């Protein structure tokens, strides 16, 4: 593999062996009460362990419930993870316990786990797992992952993302009402540039706004444009928005329009990710009219998101389309 530079990171997608086939989408029921079980998908088997372990003790939500949630939403979730390296955030002792990040796919692992090998500037080549189907999804979640954090660029070119996005995060003193207001300000600015944009709750404290773009600009170029937009928004709305990246210098009671998450190698919790919050909230796509009406961050939880998906479908399906993606090239300097 070629040597990586600051703006060029060779990557290679390692497909599963020829003897195995990706599992077709299907329904999985994990029986309650059992401590472990092996689930079969054709020639693939996934061992699910410690199923009775409480991941949210106060809510009586077990690891089995966590796995069942992801199995139930996999039809809408998996297309958003396709061919993207995954950074694992593992919570071996549940949502309130300590966690650790893990980039390399652990060994031993099933031979059908696909890998994105990415060369870093340090000279290291890191083998990230990719979640391509339901067995791979359950295997990753069984490692104690609660939320999913995939790359913005696909493995065939990890330097050229599919999205430009903003993480709207309340600075101490700000309320979620101000986050909603900021999201509408961001939408107005993006739509004035003819950028289609889509929102989801973070499942934690804020809102993510994504713009599907035509692949071409590098991650650094996307970051630069996002920074310029954020700084313009800050200048136009100084009492509401800050783009200040330095924590100590952020004014209280503002909403951070965080452009820096567009930097290479950064990730955000994916759509439909459960979050390790006290109420087991979910990062959920929302319509702009819902934000206008006044949603709350706690409206979307493990106990109600599945029924919402049945009712409204995947509101982020347009981000998977090759149509209506914005070309950033005219804005590059």
Short mmCIF file of C-alpha atoms in Angstrom, two decimals:
data_model
loop_
_atom_site.label_atom_id
_atom_site.label_comp_id
_atom_site.label_asym_id
_atom_site.label_seq_id
_atom_site.Cartn_x
_atom_site.Cartn_y
_atom_site.Cartn_z
CA UNK A 1 0.00 0.00 0.00
CA UNK A 2 1.28 3.50 -0.88
CA UNK A 3 2.49 5.81 1.86
CA UNK A 4 -0.08 8.15 3.36
CA UNK A 5 0.28 11.92 3.35
CA UNK A 6 -1.67 14.65 5.11
CA UNK A 7 -4.36 14.71 2.41
CA UNK A 8 -3.97 11.25 0.90
CA UNK A 9 -4.71 8.02 2.77
CA UNK A 10 -4.63 4.84 0.69
CA UNK A 11 -7.26 2.33 1.69
CA UNK A 12 -8.26 -1.16 0.65
CA UNK A 13 -11.55 -2.95 1.09
CA UNK A 14 -11.06 -6.59 2.03
CA UNK A 15 -14.16 -8.50 1.05
CA UNK A 16 -15.37 -11.64 2.74
CA UNK A 17 -14.02 -14.96 1.49
CA UNK A 18 -15.57 -16.51 -1.60
CA UNK A 19 -16.99 -19.34 0.48
CA UNK A 20 -19.38 -17.01 2.30
CA UNK A 21 -22.19 -14.82 1.04
CA UNK A 22 -23.58 -11.68 2.60
CA UNK A 23 -26.70 -12.45 4.54
CA UNK A 24 -29.97 -11.39 3.00
CA UNK A 25 -32.02 -9.05 5.14
CA UNK A 26 -34.37 -10.83 7.46
CA UNK A 27 -36.03 -10.74 10.84
CA UNK A 28 -34.31 -12.00 13.98
CA UNK A 29 -36.02 -12.73 17.29
CA UNK A 30 -33.66 -13.12 20.24
CA UNK A 31 -35.51 -15.12 22.91
CA UNK A 32 -35.72 -13.57 26.38
CA UNK A 33 -34.25 -15.30 29.39
CA UNK A 34 -31.35 -17.08 27.70
CA UNK A 35 -27.79 -16.05 28.54
CA UNK A 36 -26.34 -16.75 25.11
CA UNK A 37 -27.45 -17.98 21.73
CA UNK A 38 -25.98 -18.65 18.30
CA UNK A 39 -27.90 -17.13 15.41
CA UNK A 40 -27.44 -18.57 11.91
CA UNK A 41 -27.58 -16.74 8.59
CA UNK A 42 -26.87 -19.36 5.94
CA UNK A 43 -23.20 -20.25 6.36
CA UNK A 44 -22.65 -17.49 8.92
CA UNK A 45 -23.14 -17.91 12.65
CA UNK A 46 -23.06 -15.16 15.26
CA UNK A 47 -22.71 -16.01 18.94
CA UNK A 48 -24.57 -13.50 21.12
CA UNK A 49 -23.38 -13.52 24.73
CA UNK A 50 -24.21 -12.07 28.16
CA UNK A 51 -27.74 -11.38 26.96
CA UNK A 52 -29.19 -10.84 30.44
CA UNK A 53 -26.61 -8.24 31.40
CA UNK A 54 -28.26 -4.93 32.30
CA UNK A 55 -27.02 -2.14 30.06
CA UNK A 56 -29.51 0.40 31.48
CA UNK A 57 -30.24 -0.93 35.00
CA UNK A 58 -32.79 1.75 35.91
CA UNK A 59 -34.77 1.05 32.74
CA UNK A 60 -34.22 -2.72 33.00
CA UNK A 61 -32.83 -2.72 29.46
CA UNK A 62 -30.53 -5.68 28.83
CA UNK A 63 -27.91 -6.44 26.24
CA UNK A 64 -30.52 -8.65 24.61
CA UNK A 65 -32.78 -5.59 24.23
CA UNK A 66 -29.88 -3.63 22.70
CA UNK A 67 -29.21 -6.36 20.14
CA UNK A 68 -32.90 -6.79 19.37
CA UNK A 69 -33.29 -3.06 18.74
CA UNK A 70 -30.51 -3.08 16.16
CA UNK A 71 -31.85 -6.23 14.53
CA UNK A 72 -35.28 -4.58 14.24
CA UNK A 73 -33.98 -1.34 12.64
CA UNK A 74 -31.35 -3.02 10.47
CA UNK A 75 -33.35 -2.64 7.25
CA UNK A 76 -33.18 1.16 7.42
CA UNK A 77 -29.81 1.35 9.20
CA UNK A 78 -27.56 -0.91 7.12
CA UNK A 79 -27.68 1.09 3.85
CA UNK A 80 -26.23 4.08 5.72
CA UNK A 81 -23.25 2.00 6.91
CA UNK A 82 -22.43 0.33 3.59
CA UNK A 83 -18.71 0.23 2.70
CA UNK A 84 -17.74 2.63 5.51
CA UNK A 85 -15.05 1.99 8.10
CA UNK A 86 -16.42 1.75 11.64
CA UNK A 87 -14.85 3.14 14.81
CA UNK A 88 -16.03 0.98 17.70
CA UNK A 89 -16.95 2.57 21.02
CA UNK A 90 -17.31 -0.27 23.50
CA UNK A 91 -19.23 -0.19 26.80
CA UNK A 92 -18.44 -3.52 28.47
CA UNK A 93 -20.30 -2.51 31.64
CA UNK A 94 -23.32 -0.86 30.11
CA UNK A 95 -24.38 2.68 29.26
CA UNK A 96 -23.29 4.23 32.56
CA UNK A 97 -19.97 2.37 32.69
CA UNK A 98 -16.59 3.28 31.34
CA UNK A 99 -16.04 2.96 27.60
CA UNK A 100 -13.09 2.74 25.27
CA UNK A 101 -12.55 3.37 21.57
CA UNK A 102 -11.28 0.58 19.36
CA UNK A 103 -10.34 1.08 15.73
CA UNK A 104 -8.81 -2.26 14.77
CA UNK A 105 -11.18 -5.13 14.23
CA UNK A 106 -10.43 -7.56 17.07
CA UNK A 107 -9.05 -11.00 16.48
CA UNK A 108 -10.09 -13.71 16.34
CA UNK A 109 -13.07 -12.63 14.27
CA UNK A 110 -15.38 -14.33 11.77
CA UNK A 111 -13.84 -14.63 8.28
CA UNK A 112 -16.86 -12.88 6.80
CA UNK A 113 -16.28 -9.58 8.62
CA UNK A 114 -15.19 -7.20 5.87
CA UNK A 115 -12.31 -4.85 6.57
CA UNK A 116 -11.30 -1.37 5.44
CA UNK A 117 -7.52 -1.09 5.77
CA UNK A 118 -6.55 2.59 5.97
CA UNK A 119 -3.00 3.89 5.83
CA UNK A 120 -2.34 6.69 8.32
CA UNK A 121 0.34 9.39 8.22
CA UNK A 122 2.12 7.72 11.12
CA UNK A 123 2.87 4.79 8.86
CA UNK A 124 0.31 2.55 10.55
CA UNK A 125 -2.25 0.62 8.56
CA UNK A 126 -5.41 0.14 10.62
CA UNK A 127 -7.93 -2.58 9.81
CA UNK A 128 -11.35 -1.09 10.56
CA UNK A 129 -14.40 -3.37 10.50
CA UNK A 130 -17.22 -2.64 8.08
CA UNK A 131 -20.86 -3.44 8.83
CA UNK A 132 -22.24 -4.78 5.57
CA UNK A 133 -25.11 -6.96 6.74
CA UNK A 134 -27.11 -8.08 9.75
CA UNK A 135 -24.62 -10.72 11.01
CA UNK A 136 -21.83 -8.12 11.01
CA UNK A 137 -24.10 -5.63 12.77
CA UNK A 138 -24.95 -8.09 15.54
CA UNK A 139 -21.30 -9.13 15.86
CA UNK A 140 -20.21 -5.50 16.43
CA UNK A 141 -23.03 -4.75 18.88
CA UNK A 142 -22.27 -7.94 20.80
CA UNK A 143 -18.81 -6.48 21.50
CA UNK A 144 -20.56 -3.95 23.74
CA UNK A 145 -21.00 -1.15 21.21
CA UNK A 146 -24.04 1.01 21.95
CA UNK A 147 -23.72 3.67 19.27
CA UNK A 148 -22.27 3.29 15.78
CA UNK A 149 -19.66 5.68 14.43
CA UNK A 150 -18.89 5.22 10.74
CA UNK A 151 -16.69 7.30 8.44
CA UNK A 152 -18.14 9.97 6.17
CA UNK A 153 -16.27 8.61 3.14
CA UNK A 154 -16.58 5.11 1.74
CA UNK A 155 -13.63 2.76 1.75
CA UNK A 156 -12.86 3.10 -1.96
CA UNK A 157 -11.69 6.68 -1.26
CA UNK A 158 -11.53 7.62 2.42
CA UNK A 159 -10.40 11.18 1.59
CA UNK A 160 -13.54 12.16 -0.34
CA UNK A 161 -16.70 12.22 1.78
CA UNK A 162 -20.34 11.97 0.77
CA UNK A 163 -21.52 14.62 3.20
CA UNK A 164 -20.91 18.04 4.61
CA UNK A 165 -22.45 18.38 8.02
CA UNK A 166 -22.81 20.42 11.20
CA UNK A 167 -23.06 19.18 14.78
CA UNK A 168 -25.25 21.63 16.70
CA UNK A 169 -24.21 21.28 20.32
CA UNK A 170 -25.48 23.46 23.19
CA UNK A 171 -22.77 25.27 25.14
CA UNK A 172 -23.44 25.23 28.92
CA UNK A 173 -26.27 27.64 29.64
CA UNK A 174 -28.06 26.96 26.35
CA UNK A 175 -31.28 24.96 26.10
CA UNK A 176 -32.54 22.60 23.43
CA UNK A 177 -34.96 25.29 22.29
CA UNK A 178 -31.93 27.27 21.13
CA UNK A 179 -30.58 24.19 19.35
CA UNK A 180 -33.84 23.94 17.40
CA UNK A 181 -33.67 27.63 16.58
CA UNK A 182 -30.07 27.27 15.42
CA UNK A 183 -30.99 24.29 13.23
CA UNK A 184 -33.58 26.40 11.44
CA UNK A 185 -31.02 29.18 10.95
CA UNK A 186 -28.58 26.64 9.49
CA UNK A 187 -31.28 25.28 7.18
CA UNK A 188 -32.15 28.75 5.91
CA UNK A 189 -28.49 29.48 5.16
CA UNK A 190 -27.91 26.17 3.41
CA UNK A 191 -31.07 26.40 1.35
CA UNK A 192 -30.07 29.92 0.27
CA UNK A 193 -27.04 28.20 -1.28
CA UNK A 194 -29.36 25.63 -2.91
CA UNK A 195 -28.07 22.90 -0.58
CA UNK A 196 -30.61 20.24 0.37
CA UNK A 197 -30.16 19.42 4.04
CA UNK A 198 -31.50 16.84 6.45
CA UNK A 199 -31.70 16.84 10.24
CA UNK A 200 -31.61 14.23 12.97
CA UNK A 201 -31.44 14.42 16.71
CA UNK A 202 -28.05 13.40 18.07
CA UNK A 203 -29.70 11.27 20.74
CA UNK A 204 -27.59 13.14 23.28
CA UNK A 205 -27.96 16.94 23.46
CA UNK A 206 -28.14 18.40 19.99
CA UNK A 207 -29.04 18.14 16.31
CA UNK A 208 -27.01 16.99 13.31
CA UNK A 209 -27.59 18.67 9.95
CA UNK A 210 -26.23 16.84 6.89
CA UNK A 211 -25.84 17.97 3.27
CA UNK A 212 -25.43 15.18 0.69
CA UNK A 213 -22.64 16.20 -1.69
CA UNK A 214 -21.19 14.86 -4.93
CA UNK A 215 -17.97 13.06 -4.11
CA UNK A 216 -14.90 14.88 -5.37
CA UNK A 217 -13.63 17.47 -2.87
CA UNK A 218 -11.24 16.18 -0.24
CA UNK A 219 -12.17 15.98 3.41
CA UNK A 220 -10.01 19.05 4.06
CA UNK A 221 -11.84 21.04 1.37
CA UNK A 222 -15.21 20.02 2.81
CA UNK A 223 -13.99 21.02 6.28
CA UNK A 224 -12.88 24.42 4.95
CA UNK A 225 -16.28 25.17 3.40
CA UNK A 226 -18.09 24.04 6.55
CA UNK A 227 -15.86 26.32 8.63
CA UNK A 228 -16.63 29.32 6.41
CA UNK A 229 -20.37 28.68 6.63
CA UNK A 230 -20.22 28.31 10.41
CA UNK A 231 -18.28 31.52 10.83
CA UNK A 232 -20.74 33.43 8.64
CA UNK A 233 -23.60 32.07 10.76
CA UNK A 234 -21.81 33.13 13.93
CA UNK A 235 -21.27 36.66 12.60
CA UNK A 236 -24.94 36.96 11.60
CA UNK A 237 -26.30 35.46 14.84
CA UNK A 238 -23.81 36.35 17.60
CA UNK A 239 -26.33 35.99 20.44
CA UNK A 240 -27.39 32.51 19.34
CA UNK A 241 -24.50 30.79 17.56
CA UNK A 242 -20.79 30.31 18.15
CA UNK A 243 -18.25 28.66 15.86
CA UNK A 244 -15.47 28.92 18.47
CA UNK A 245 -13.67 25.60 18.60
CA UNK A 246 -11.68 26.38 21.76
CA UNK A 247 -13.84 25.30 24.69
CA UNK A 248 -12.52 27.94 27.09
CA UNK A 249 -13.42 30.75 24.69
CA UNK A 250 -16.96 29.66 23.82
CA UNK A 251 -19.55 32.14 25.14
CA UNK A 252 -22.08 30.62 27.52
CA UNK A 253 -25.65 30.14 26.42
CA UNK A 254 -24.83 29.78 22.73
CA UNK A 255 -25.12 26.84 20.36
CA UNK A 256 -21.89 25.58 18.86
CA UNK A 257 -22.16 25.04 15.11
CA UNK A 258 -19.37 22.52 15.09
CA UNK A 259 -17.73 22.38 11.68
CA UNK A 260 -14.63 20.63 12.98
CA UNK A 261 -16.32 17.23 12.93
CA UNK A 262 -15.77 17.41 9.16
CA UNK A 263 -12.05 16.89 9.72
CA UNK A 264 -10.46 13.70 8.39
CA UNK A 265 -10.89 10.69 10.63
CA UNK A 266 -13.64 12.23 12.78
CA UNK A 267 -16.99 10.51 13.19
CA UNK A 268 -20.44 11.23 14.59
CA UNK A 269 -23.02 8.79 15.88
CA UNK A 270 -24.84 7.34 12.90
CA UNK A 271 -28.49 7.66 12.10
CA UNK A 272 -30.60 5.28 14.25
CA UNK A 273 -27.77 4.87 16.78
CA UNK A 274 -28.78 4.21 20.34
CA UNK A 275 -26.91 6.50 22.70
CA UNK A 276 -25.58 5.77 26.22
CA UNK A 277 -27.92 8.30 27.79
CA UNK A 278 -30.05 7.70 30.92
CA UNK A 279 -33.24 7.34 28.85
CA UNK A 280 -31.70 5.24 26.03
CA UNK A 281 -32.35 7.87 23.39
CA UNK A 282 -31.84 7.32 19.67
CA UNK A 283 -30.27 9.53 16.99
CA UNK A 284 -33.40 9.88 14.89
CA UNK A 285 -34.17 11.56 11.53
CA UNK A 286 -36.73 14.32 11.87
CA UNK A 287 -38.65 16.50 9.46
CA UNK A 288 -38.03 20.22 9.48
CA UNK A 289 -41.68 20.84 10.29
CA UNK A 290 -41.19 18.78 13.45
CA UNK A 291 -38.32 21.02 14.50
CA UNK A 292 -40.50 24.05 13.78
CA UNK A 293 -43.26 22.61 15.97
CA UNK A 294 -40.87 21.95 18.84
CA UNK A 295 -39.55 18.41 19.25
CA UNK A 296 -37.60 17.46 22.36
CA UNK A 297 -34.41 15.42 22.38
CA UNK A 298 -36.09 12.87 24.67
CA UNK A 299 -38.95 12.22 22.27
CA UNK A 300 -36.99 9.50 20.46
CA UNK A 301 -36.03 6.44 22.51
CA UNK A 302 -35.42 2.72 22.22
CA UNK A 303 -39.04 2.07 23.20
CA UNK A 304 -40.71 4.14 20.47
CA UNK A 305 -38.39 4.66 17.47
CA UNK A 306 -39.26 1.31 15.86
CA UNK A 307 -42.95 2.24 15.65
CA UNK A 308 -41.97 5.65 14.28
CA UNK A 309 -39.98 3.99 11.49
CA UNK A 310 -42.98 1.80 10.66
CA UNK A 311 -45.05 4.96 10.38
CA UNK A 312 -42.75 7.38 8.52
CA UNK A 313 -40.12 5.10 6.94
CA UNK A 314 -36.50 6.19 6.56
CA UNK A 315 -36.57 9.99 6.44
CA UNK A 316 -32.87 9.91 5.56
CA UNK A 317 -33.32 7.75 2.46
CA UNK A 318 -32.54 10.78 0.22
CA UNK A 319 -28.99 10.78 1.60
CA UNK A 320 -28.48 7.38 -0.04
CA UNK A 321 -29.53 8.60 -3.47
CA UNK A 322 -27.14 9.72 -6.21
CA UNK A 323 -29.68 12.37 -7.13
CA UNK A 324 -29.86 15.91 -5.73
CA UNK A 325 -26.35 15.87 -4.30
CA UNK A 326 -24.69 19.29 -4.10
CA UNK A 327 -21.53 20.05 -6.08
CA UNK A 328 -19.08 21.92 -3.87
CA UNK A 329 -16.49 22.60 -6.58
CA UNK A 330 -17.70 26.16 -7.40
CA UNK A 331 -17.05 27.09 -3.75
CA UNK A 332 -13.51 25.73 -3.62
CA UNK A 333 -10.70 28.25 -3.47
#
